[in-house]
Amino acid sequence: MLEVRKTAIISSLVFGLMISSIYLVAQVYDFRVTFSEKDKVNNKYESLSFKFNLLLNEVEYFRNQLTIRKVATEKLGMRSPSFKDQILVTKESSNK
């Protein structure tokens, strides 16, 4: 009876060890998959953040251009040249 009890205890401990080992492997796998997805999201966030900052700079540039145009037309009395006022200057190439 004692021998059967020892065998049952050892068998249950081995079974528990196997189950916990399988569970540990599953947790490690899930961790690696989640970490990989998190890394992809972080890379996408950095890329989008960079593009967002570029767009903000571009918006600021155009806002400044509009402000300069407004000041030039309203306060300085400047105007865009008409087609007949424009002069086209070309440079001849010296391929001799």
PDB file of N, CA and C in Angstrom:
ATOM      1  N   MET A   1       0.822  -1.194   0.000  1.00  0.00           N
ATOM      2  CA  MET A   1       0.000   0.000   0.000  1.00  0.00           C
ATOM      3  C   MET A   1       0.864   1.254   0.000  1.00  0.00           C
ATOM      4  N   LEU A   2       1.933   1.208   0.793  1.00  0.00           N
ATOM      5  CA  LEU A   2       2.829   2.358   0.866  1.00  0.00           C
ATOM      6  C   LEU A   2       3.530   2.585  -0.465  1.00  0.00           C
ATOM      7  N   GLU A   3       3.867   1.471  -1.121  1.00  0.00           N
ATOM      8  CA  GLU A   3       4.548   1.561  -2.424  1.00  0.00           C
ATOM      9  C   GLU A   3       3.609   2.158  -3.475  1.00  0.00           C
ATOM     10  N   VAL A   4       2.363   1.803  -3.454  1.00  0.00           N
ATOM     11  CA  VAL A   4       1.378   2.338  -4.397  1.00  0.00           C
ATOM     12  C   VAL A   4       1.182   3.828  -4.144  1.00  0.00           C
ATOM     13  N   ARG A   5       1.187   4.211  -2.893  1.00  0.00           N
ATOM     14  CA  ARG A   5       0.992   5.616  -2.541  1.00  0.00           C
ATOM     15  C   ARG A   5       2.181   6.451  -3.026  1.00  0.00           C
ATOM     16  N   LYS A   6       3.419   5.930  -2.834  1.00  0.00           N
ATOM     17  CA  LYS A   6       4.610   6.641  -3.305  1.00  0.00           C
ATOM     18  C   LYS A   6       4.580   6.777  -4.821  1.00  0.00           C
ATOM     19  N   THR A   7       4.185   5.731  -5.501  1.00  0.00           N
ATOM     20  CA  THR A   7       4.107   5.758  -6.965  1.00  0.00           C
ATOM     21  C   THR A   7       3.064   6.774  -7.420  1.00  0.00           C
ATOM     22  N   ALA A   8       1.946   6.830  -6.735  1.00  0.00           N
ATOM     23  CA  ALA A   8       0.893   7.787  -7.093  1.00  0.00           C
ATOM     24  C   ALA A   8       1.367   9.220  -6.868  1.00  0.00           C
ATOM     25  N   ILE A   9       2.073   9.458  -5.768  1.00  0.00           N
ATOM     26  CA  ILE A   9       2.578  10.804  -5.483  1.00  0.00           C
ATOM     27  C   ILE A   9       3.614  11.213  -6.521  1.00  0.00           C
ATOM     28  N   ILE A  10       4.544  10.311  -6.818  1.00  0.00           N
ATOM     29  CA  ILE A  10       5.585  10.619  -7.809  1.00  0.00           C
ATOM     30  C   ILE A  10       4.951  10.836  -9.183  1.00  0.00           C
ATOM     31  N   SER A  11       3.976  10.005  -9.528  1.00  0.00           N
ATOM     32  CA  SER A  11       3.298  10.150 -10.824  1.00  0.00           C
ATOM     33  C   SER A  11       2.574  11.491 -10.910  1.00  0.00           C
ATOM     34  N   SER A  12       1.897  11.871  -9.833  1.00  0.00           N
ATOM     35  CA  SER A  12       1.180  13.150  -9.852  1.00  0.00           C
ATOM     36  C   SER A  12       2.155  14.325  -9.901  1.00  0.00           C
ATOM     37  N   LEU A  13       3.306  14.202  -9.218  1.00  0.00           N
ATOM     38  CA  LEU A  13       4.307  15.273  -9.280  1.00  0.00           C
ATOM     39  C   LEU A  13       4.902  15.398 -10.685  1.00  0.00           C
ATOM     40  N   VAL A  14       5.194  14.264 -11.316  1.00  0.00           N
ATOM     41  CA  VAL A  14       5.725  14.283 -12.687  1.00  0.00           C
ATOM     42  C   VAL A  14       4.680  14.862 -13.638  1.00  0.00           C
ATOM     43  N   PHE A  15       3.429  14.462 -13.460  1.00  0.00           N
ATOM     44  CA  PHE A  15       2.352  14.993 -14.299  1.00  0.00           C
ATOM     45  C   PHE A  15       2.218  16.507 -14.111  1.00  0.00           C
ATOM     46  N   GLY A  16       2.266  16.967 -12.866  1.00  0.00           N
ATOM     47  CA  GLY A  16       2.201  18.409 -12.589  1.00  0.00           C
ATOM     48  C   GLY A  16       3.381  19.154 -13.186  1.00  0.00           C
ATOM     49  N   LEU A  17       4.565  18.527 -13.112  1.00  0.00           N
ATOM     50  CA  LEU A  17       5.761  19.132 -13.699  1.00  0.00           C
ATOM     51  C   LEU A  17       5.620  19.259 -15.212  1.00  0.00           C
ATOM     52  N   MET A  18       5.087  18.244 -15.859  1.00  0.00           N
ATOM     53  CA  MET A  18       4.890  18.286 -17.314  1.00  0.00           C
ATOM     54  C   MET A  18       3.884  19.374 -17.690  1.00  0.00           C
ATOM     55  N   ILE A  19       2.799  19.446 -16.956  1.00  0.00           N
ATOM     56  CA  ILE A  19       1.775  20.460 -17.241  1.00  0.00           C
ATOM     57  C   ILE A  19       2.345  21.861 -17.053  1.00  0.00           C
ATOM     58  N   SER A  20       3.080  22.075 -15.956  1.00  0.00           N
ATOM     59  CA  SER A  20       3.647  23.406 -15.717  1.00  0.00           C
ATOM     60  C   SER A  20       4.719  23.743 -16.750  1.00  0.00           C
ATOM     61  N   SER A  21       5.456  22.745 -17.233  1.00  0.00           N
ATOM     62  CA  SER A  21       6.459  22.982 -18.282  1.00  0.00           C
ATOM     63  C   SER A  21       5.792  23.403 -19.585  1.00  0.00           C
ATOM     64  N   ILE A  22       4.726  22.707 -19.936  1.00  0.00           N
ATOM     65  CA  ILE A  22       3.989  23.070 -21.157  1.00  0.00           C
ATOM     66  C   ILE A  22       3.400  24.472 -21.021  1.00  0.00           C
ATOM     67  N   TYR A  23       2.864  24.783 -19.863  1.00  0.00           N
ATOM     68  CA  TYR A  23       2.299  26.113 -19.620  1.00  0.00           C
ATOM     69  C   TYR A  23       3.384  27.186 -19.714  1.00  0.00           C
ATOM     70  N   LEU A  24       4.570  26.903 -19.193  1.00  0.00           N
ATOM     71  CA  LEU A  24       5.683  27.853 -19.256  1.00  0.00           C
ATOM     72  C   LEU A  24       6.111  28.102 -20.697  1.00  0.00           C
ATOM     73  N   VAL A  25       6.188  27.049 -21.495  1.00  0.00           N
ATOM     74  CA  VAL A  25       6.549  27.202 -22.911  1.00  0.00           C
ATOM     75  C   VAL A  25       5.493  28.049 -23.626  1.00  0.00           C
ATOM     76  N   ALA A  26       4.229  27.819 -23.334  1.00  0.00           N
ATOM     77  CA  ALA A  26       3.155  28.606 -23.952  1.00  0.00           C
ATOM     78  C   ALA A  26       3.257  30.076 -23.547  1.00  0.00           C
ATOM     79  N   GLN A  27       3.579  30.341 -22.285  1.00  0.00           N
ATOM     80  CA  GLN A  27       3.726  31.726 -21.829  1.00  0.00           C
ATOM     81  C   GLN A  27       4.896  32.418 -22.511  1.00  0.00           C
ATOM     82  N   VAL A  28       6.013  31.729 -22.652  1.00  0.00           N
ATOM     83  CA  VAL A  28       7.187  32.307 -23.323  1.00  0.00           C
ATOM     84  C   VAL A  28       6.849  32.617 -24.772  1.00  0.00           C
ATOM     85  N   TYR A  29       6.150  31.705 -25.438  1.00  0.00           N
ATOM     86  CA  TYR A  29       5.755  31.928 -26.826  1.00  0.00           C
ATOM     87  C   TYR A  29       4.844  33.152 -26.936  1.00  0.00           C
ATOM     88  N   ASP A  30       3.838  33.237 -26.069  1.00  0.00           N
ATOM     89  CA  ASP A  30       2.936  34.393 -26.080  1.00  0.00           C
ATOM     90  C   ASP A  30       3.692  35.684 -25.808  1.00  0.00           C
ATOM     91  N   PHE A  31       4.647  35.637 -24.883  1.00  0.00           N
ATOM     92  CA  PHE A  31       5.441  36.826 -24.579  1.00  0.00           C
ATOM     93  C   PHE A  31       6.221  37.281 -25.800  1.00  0.00           C
ATOM     94  N   ARG A  32       6.842  36.348 -26.501  1.00  0.00           N
ATOM     95  CA  ARG A  32       7.639  36.712 -27.680  1.00  0.00           C
ATOM     96  C   ARG A  32       6.759  37.269 -28.790  1.00  0.00           C
ATOM     97  N   VAL A  33       5.602  36.677 -28.999  1.00  0.00           N
ATOM     98  CA  VAL A  33       4.678  37.182 -30.018  1.00  0.00           C
ATOM     99  C   VAL A  33       4.207  38.581 -29.644  1.00  0.00           C
ATOM    100  N   THR A  34       3.839  38.775 -28.394  1.00  0.00           N
ATOM    101  CA  THR A  34       3.372  40.083 -27.940  1.00  0.00           C
ATOM    102  C   THR A  34       4.479  41.119 -28.029  1.00  0.00           C
ATOM    103  N   PHE A  35       5.689  40.741 -27.658  1.00  0.00           N
ATOM    104  CA  PHE A  35       6.816  41.673 -27.738  1.00  0.00           C
ATOM    105  C   PHE A  35       7.089  42.069 -29.182  1.00  0.00           C
ATOM    106  N   SER A  36       6.989  41.116 -30.095  1.00  0.00           N
ATOM    107  CA  SER A  36       7.195  41.403 -31.516  1.00  0.00           C
ATOM    108  C   SER A  36       6.132  42.371 -32.030  1.00  0.00           C
ATOM    109  N   GLU A  37       4.889  42.144 -31.663  1.00  0.00           N
ATOM    110  CA  GLU A  37       3.810  43.046 -32.072  1.00  0.00           C
ATOM    111  C   GLU A  37       4.000  44.429 -31.468  1.00  0.00           C
ATOM    112  N   LYS A  38       4.416  44.489 -30.210  1.00  0.00           N
ATOM    113  CA  LYS A  38       4.664  45.773 -29.553  1.00  0.00           C
ATOM    114  C   LYS A  38       5.789  46.523 -30.253  1.00  0.00           C
ATOM    115  N   ASP A  39       6.825  45.803 -30.647  1.00  0.00           N
ATOM    116  CA  ASP A  39       7.944  46.426 -31.347  1.00  0.00           C
ATOM    117  C   ASP A  39       7.499  46.979 -32.701  1.00  0.00           C
ATOM    118  N   LYS A  40       6.653  46.237 -33.412  1.00  0.00           N
ATOM    119  CA  LYS A  40       6.126  46.725 -34.688  1.00  0.00           C
ATOM    120  C   LYS A  40       5.302  47.992 -34.486  1.00  0.00           C
ATOM    121  N   VAL A  41       4.476  48.001 -33.451  1.00  0.00           N
ATOM    122  CA  VAL A  41       3.649  49.177 -33.164  1.00  0.00           C
ATOM    123  C   VAL A  41       4.529  50.367 -32.801  1.00  0.00           C
ATOM    124  N   ASN A  42       5.581  50.149 -32.018  1.00  0.00           N
ATOM    125  CA  ASN A  42       6.490  51.241 -31.666  1.00  0.00           C
ATOM    126  C   ASN A  42       7.183  51.805 -32.898  1.00  0.00           C
ATOM    127  N   ASN A  43       7.617  50.931 -33.804  1.00  0.00           N
ATOM    128  CA  ASN A  43       8.250  51.402 -35.036  1.00  0.00           C
ATOM    129  C   ASN A  43       7.270  52.206 -35.881  1.00  0.00           C
ATOM    130  N   LYS A  44       6.033  51.737 -35.979  1.00  0.00           N
ATOM    131  CA  LYS A  44       5.005  52.464 -36.739  1.00  0.00           C
ATOM    132  C   LYS A  44       4.728  53.810 -36.082  1.00  0.00           C
ATOM    133  N   TYR A  45       4.681  53.841 -34.753  1.00  0.00           N
ATOM    134  CA  TYR A  45       4.448  55.093 -34.032  1.00  0.00           C
ATOM    135  C   TYR A  45       5.568  56.092 -34.303  1.00  0.00           C
ATOM    136  N   GLU A  46       6.810  55.628 -34.264  1.00  0.00           N
ATOM    137  CA  GLU A  46       7.938  56.522 -34.526  1.00  0.00           C
ATOM    138  C   GLU A  46       7.890  57.060 -35.950  1.00  0.00           C
ATOM    139  N   SER A  47       7.541  56.204 -36.896  1.00  0.00           N
ATOM    140  CA  SER A  47       7.439  56.633 -38.290  1.00  0.00           C
ATOM    141  C   SER A  47       6.331  57.669 -38.459  1.00  0.00           C
ATOM    142  N   LEU A  48       5.173  57.398 -37.872  1.00  0.00           N
ATOM    143  CA  LEU A  48       4.057  58.342 -37.973  1.00  0.00           C
ATOM    144  C   LEU A  48       4.355  59.639 -37.237  1.00  0.00           C
ATOM    145  N   SER A  49       5.043  59.555 -36.122  1.00  0.00           N
ATOM    146  CA  SER A  49       5.419  60.759 -35.384  1.00  0.00           C
ATOM    147  C   SER A  49       6.363  61.620 -36.210  1.00  0.00           C
ATOM    148  N   PHE A  50       7.317  60.982 -36.893  1.00  0.00           N
ATOM    149  CA  PHE A  50       8.242  61.717 -37.753  1.00  0.00           C
ATOM    150  C   PHE A  50       7.491  62.398 -38.894  1.00  0.00           C
ATOM    151  N   LYS A  51       6.582  61.662 -39.541  1.00  0.00           N
ATOM    152  CA  LYS A  51       5.799  62.239 -40.634  1.00  0.00           C
ATOM    153  C   LYS A  51       4.910  63.372 -40.134  1.00  0.00           C
ATOM    154  N   PHE A  52       4.340  63.215 -38.944  1.00  0.00           N
ATOM    155  CA  PHE A  52       3.500  64.264 -38.364  1.00  0.00           C
ATOM    156  C   PHE A  52       4.309  65.535 -38.137  1.00  0.00           C
ATOM    157  N   ASN A  53       5.524  65.389 -37.621  1.00  0.00           N
ATOM    158  CA  ASN A  53       6.374  66.561 -37.405  1.00  0.00           C
ATOM    159  C   ASN A  53       6.750  67.222 -38.720  1.00  0.00           C
ATOM    160  N   LEU A  54       6.996  66.429 -39.756  1.00  0.00           N
ATOM    161  CA  LEU A  54       7.273  67.007 -41.075  1.00  0.00           C
ATOM    162  C   LEU A  54       6.075  67.798 -41.588  1.00  0.00           C
ATOM    163  N   LEU A  55       4.890  67.241 -41.411  1.00  0.00           N
ATOM    164  CA  LEU A  55       3.686  67.943 -41.850  1.00  0.00           C
ATOM    165  C   LEU A  55       3.465  69.223 -41.056  1.00  0.00           C
ATOM    166  N   LEU A  56       3.742  69.193 -39.770  1.00  0.00           N
ATOM    167  CA  LEU A  56       3.619  70.415 -38.967  1.00  0.00           C
ATOM    168  C   LEU A  56       4.575  71.489 -39.456  1.00  0.00           C
ATOM    169  N   ASN A  57       5.806  71.092 -39.779  1.00  0.00           N
ATOM    170  CA  ASN A  57       6.770  72.057 -40.308  1.00  0.00           C
ATOM    171  C   ASN A  57       6.311  72.613 -41.644  1.00  0.00           C
ATOM    172  N   GLU A  58       5.741  71.766 -42.477  1.00  0.00           N
ATOM    173  CA  GLU A  58       5.259  72.222 -43.779  1.00  0.00           C
ATOM    174  C   GLU A  58       4.086  73.186 -43.624  1.00  0.00           C
ATOM    175  N   VAL A  59       3.170  72.876 -42.715  1.00  0.00           N
ATOM    176  CA  VAL A  59       2.042  73.776 -42.454  1.00  0.00           C
ATOM    177  C   VAL A  59       2.550  75.114 -41.942  1.00  0.00           C
ATOM    178  N   GLU A  60       3.518  75.089 -41.050  1.00  0.00           N
ATOM    179  CA  GLU A  60       4.090  76.329 -40.521  1.00  0.00           C
ATOM    180  C   GLU A  60       4.763  77.129 -41.634  1.00  0.00           C
ATOM    181  N   TYR A  61       5.449  76.447 -42.539  1.00  0.00           N
ATOM    182  CA  TYR A  61       6.106  77.130 -43.663  1.00  0.00           C
ATOM    183  C   TYR A  61       5.065  77.836 -44.533  1.00  0.00           C
ATOM    184  N   PHE A  62       3.988  77.115 -44.893  1.00  0.00           N
ATOM    185  CA  PHE A  62       2.967  77.729 -45.739  1.00  0.00           C
ATOM    186  C   PHE A  62       2.221  78.836 -45.008  1.00  0.00           C
ATOM    187  N   ARG A  63       2.036  78.693 -43.723  1.00  0.00           N
ATOM    188  CA  ARG A  63       1.401  79.755 -42.943  1.00  0.00           C
ATOM    189  C   ARG A  63       2.279  81.008 -42.975  1.00  0.00           C
ATOM    190  N   ASN A  64       3.584  80.817 -42.846  1.00  0.00           N
ATOM    191  CA  ASN A  64       4.498  81.954 -42.926  1.00  0.00           C
ATOM    192  C   ASN A  64       4.463  82.583 -44.312  1.00  0.00           C
ATOM    193  N   GLN A  65       4.394  81.768 -45.359  1.00  0.00           N
ATOM    194  CA  GLN A  65       4.327  82.298 -46.720  1.00  0.00           C
ATOM    195  C   GLN A  65       3.058  83.115 -46.927  1.00  0.00           C
ATOM    196  N   LEU A  66       1.940  82.626 -46.390  1.00  0.00           N
ATOM    197  CA  LEU A  66       0.688  83.373 -46.512  1.00  0.00           C
ATOM    198  C   LEU A  66       0.753  84.686 -45.750  1.00  0.00           C
ATOM    199  N   THR A  67       1.382  84.665 -44.585  1.00  0.00           N
ATOM    200  CA  THR A  67       1.530  85.893 -43.801  1.00  0.00           C
ATOM    201  C   THR A  67       2.398  86.892 -44.546  1.00  0.00           C
ATOM    202  N   ILE A  68       3.491  86.420 -45.133  1.00  0.00           N
ATOM    203  CA  ILE A  68       4.374  87.308 -45.897  1.00  0.00           C
ATOM    204  C   ILE A  68       3.620  87.892 -47.083  1.00  0.00           C
ATOM    205  N   ARG A  69       2.852  87.070 -47.794  1.00  0.00           N
ATOM    206  CA  ARG A  69       2.081  87.556 -48.939  1.00  0.00           C
ATOM    207  C   ARG A  69       1.051  88.591 -48.502  1.00  0.00           C
ATOM    208  N   LYS A  70       0.388  88.349 -47.383  1.00  0.00           N
ATOM    209  CA  LYS A  70      -0.632  89.277 -46.892  1.00  0.00           C
ATOM    210  C   LYS A  70      -0.002  90.615 -46.529  1.00  0.00           C
ATOM    211  N   VAL A  71       1.122  90.592 -45.824  1.00  0.00           N
ATOM    212  CA  VAL A  71       1.808  91.840 -45.456  1.00  0.00           C
ATOM    213  C   VAL A  71       2.279  92.566 -46.705  1.00  0.00           C
ATOM    214  N   ALA A  72       2.813  91.825 -47.669  1.00  0.00           N
ATOM    215  CA  ALA A  72       3.324  92.453 -48.892  1.00  0.00           C
ATOM    216  C   ALA A  72       2.207  93.107 -49.687  1.00  0.00           C
ATOM    217  N   THR A  73       1.061  92.468 -49.781  1.00  0.00           N
ATOM    218  CA  THR A  73      -0.023  93.040 -50.582  1.00  0.00           C
ATOM    219  C   THR A  73      -0.773  94.139 -49.849  1.00  0.00           C
ATOM    220  N   GLU A  74      -1.008  93.970 -48.558  1.00  0.00           N
ATOM    221  CA  GLU A  74      -1.818  94.947 -47.832  1.00  0.00           C
ATOM    222  C   GLU A  74      -1.011  96.144 -47.340  1.00  0.00           C
ATOM    223  N   LYS A  75       0.136  95.904 -46.755  1.00  0.00           N
ATOM    224  CA  LYS A  75       0.877  97.004 -46.132  1.00  0.00           C
ATOM    225  C   LYS A  75       1.901  97.633 -47.063  1.00  0.00           C
ATOM    226  N   LEU A  76       2.479  96.845 -47.959  1.00  0.00           N
ATOM    227  CA  LEU A  76       3.516  97.374 -48.839  1.00  0.00           C
ATOM    228  C   LEU A  76       2.991  97.683 -50.234  1.00  0.00           C
ATOM    229  N   GLY A  77       1.768  97.303 -50.521  1.00  0.00           N
ATOM    230  CA  GLY A  77       1.170  97.601 -51.819  1.00  0.00           C
ATOM    231  C   GLY A  77       1.761  96.800 -52.963  1.00  0.00           C
ATOM    232  N   MET A  78       2.356  95.676 -52.682  1.00  0.00           N
ATOM    233  CA  MET A  78       2.928  94.848 -53.743  1.00  0.00           C
ATOM    234  C   MET A  78       1.821  94.051 -54.423  1.00  0.00           C
ATOM    235  N   ARG A  79       2.105  93.600 -55.644  1.00  0.00           N
ATOM    236  CA  ARG A  79       1.155  92.783 -56.381  1.00  0.00           C
ATOM    237  C   ARG A  79       1.931  91.764 -57.191  1.00  0.00           C
ATOM    238  N   SER A  80       1.252  90.724 -57.599  1.00  0.00           N
ATOM    239  CA  SER A  80       1.880  89.722 -58.458  1.00  0.00           C
ATOM    240  C   SER A  80       2.019  90.306 -59.856  1.00  0.00           C
ATOM    241  N   PRO A  81       3.120  90.035 -60.545  1.00  0.00           N
ATOM    242  CA  PRO A  81       3.297  90.595 -61.887  1.00  0.00           C
ATOM    243  C   PRO A  81       2.335  89.949 -62.881  1.00  0.00           C
ATOM    244  N   SER A  82       1.882  90.756 -63.827  1.00  0.00           N
ATOM    245  CA  SER A  82       1.042  90.208 -64.892  1.00  0.00           C
ATOM    246  C   SER A  82       1.938  89.496 -65.897  1.00  0.00           C
ATOM    247  N   PHE A  83       1.321  88.805 -66.834  1.00  0.00           N
ATOM    248  CA  PHE A  83       2.089  88.029 -67.799  1.00  0.00           C
ATOM    249  C   PHE A  83       2.972  88.927 -68.659  1.00  0.00           C
ATOM    250  N   LYS A  84       2.477  90.119 -69.015  1.00  0.00           N
ATOM    251  CA  LYS A  84       3.270  91.011 -69.870  1.00  0.00           C
ATOM    252  C   LYS A  84       4.418  91.662 -69.099  1.00  0.00           C
ATOM    253  N   ASP A  85       4.323  91.707 -67.771  1.00  0.00           N
ATOM    254  CA  ASP A  85       5.403  92.284 -66.961  1.00  0.00           C
ATOM    255  C   ASP A  85       6.530  91.287 -66.686  1.00  0.00           C
ATOM    256  N   GLN A  86       6.295  90.029 -66.939  1.00  0.00           N
ATOM    257  CA  GLN A  86       7.296  89.010 -66.646  1.00  0.00           C
ATOM    258  C   GLN A  86       8.351  88.966 -67.744  1.00  0.00           C
ATOM    259  N   ILE A  87       9.594  88.809 -67.348  1.00  0.00           N
ATOM    260  CA  ILE A  87      10.712  88.719 -68.277  1.00  0.00           C
ATOM    261  C   ILE A  87      11.367  87.363 -68.064  1.00  0.00           C
ATOM    262  N   LEU A  88      11.558  86.625 -69.134  1.00  0.00           N
ATOM    263  CA  LEU A  88      12.167  85.314 -69.073  1.00  0.00           C
ATOM    264  C   LEU A  88      13.643  85.438 -69.400  1.00  0.00           C
ATOM    265  N   VAL A  89      14.496  85.004 -68.494  1.00  0.00           N
ATOM    266  CA  VAL A  89      15.940  85.065 -68.680  1.00  0.00           C
ATOM    267  C   VAL A  89      16.442  83.638 -68.832  1.00  0.00           C
ATOM    268  N   THR A  90      17.162  83.376 -69.910  1.00  0.00           N
ATOM    269  CA  THR A  90      17.721  82.048 -70.136  1.00  0.00           C
ATOM    270  C   THR A  90      19.229  82.138 -70.199  1.00  0.00           C
ATOM    271  N   LYS A  91      19.868  81.059 -69.896  1.00  0.00           N
ATOM    272  CA  LYS A  91      21.322  80.988 -69.938  1.00  0.00           C
ATOM    273  C   LYS A  91      21.711  80.043 -71.054  1.00  0.00           C
ATOM    274  N   GLU A  92      22.577  80.525 -71.925  1.00  0.00           N
ATOM    275  CA  GLU A  92      23.029  79.683 -73.024  1.00  0.00           C
ATOM    276  C   GLU A  92      24.079  78.717 -72.494  1.00  0.00           C
ATOM    277  N   SER A  93      24.002  77.475 -72.956  1.00  0.00           N
ATOM    278  CA  SER A  93      24.996  76.498 -72.524  1.00  0.00           C
ATOM    279  C   SER A  93      26.244  76.634 -73.374  1.00  0.00           C
ATOM    280  N   SER A  94      27.379  76.444 -72.760  1.00  0.00           N
ATOM    281  CA  SER A  94      28.660  76.584 -73.471  1.00  0.00           C
ATOM    282  C   SER A  94      29.259  75.207 -73.718  1.00  0.00           C
ATOM    283  N   ASN A  95      28.630  74.433 -74.566  1.00  0.00           N
ATOM    284  CA  ASN A  95      29.101  73.086 -74.917  1.00  0.00           C
ATOM    285  C   ASN A  95      29.886  73.142 -76.228  1.00  0.00           C
ATOM    286  N   LYS A  96      31.034  73.753 -76.208  1.00  0.00           N
ATOM    287  CA  LYS A  96      31.848  73.892 -77.425  1.00  0.00           C
ATOM    288  C   LYS A  96      33.099  73.093 -77.327  1.00  0.00           C
TER     289      LYS A  96
END
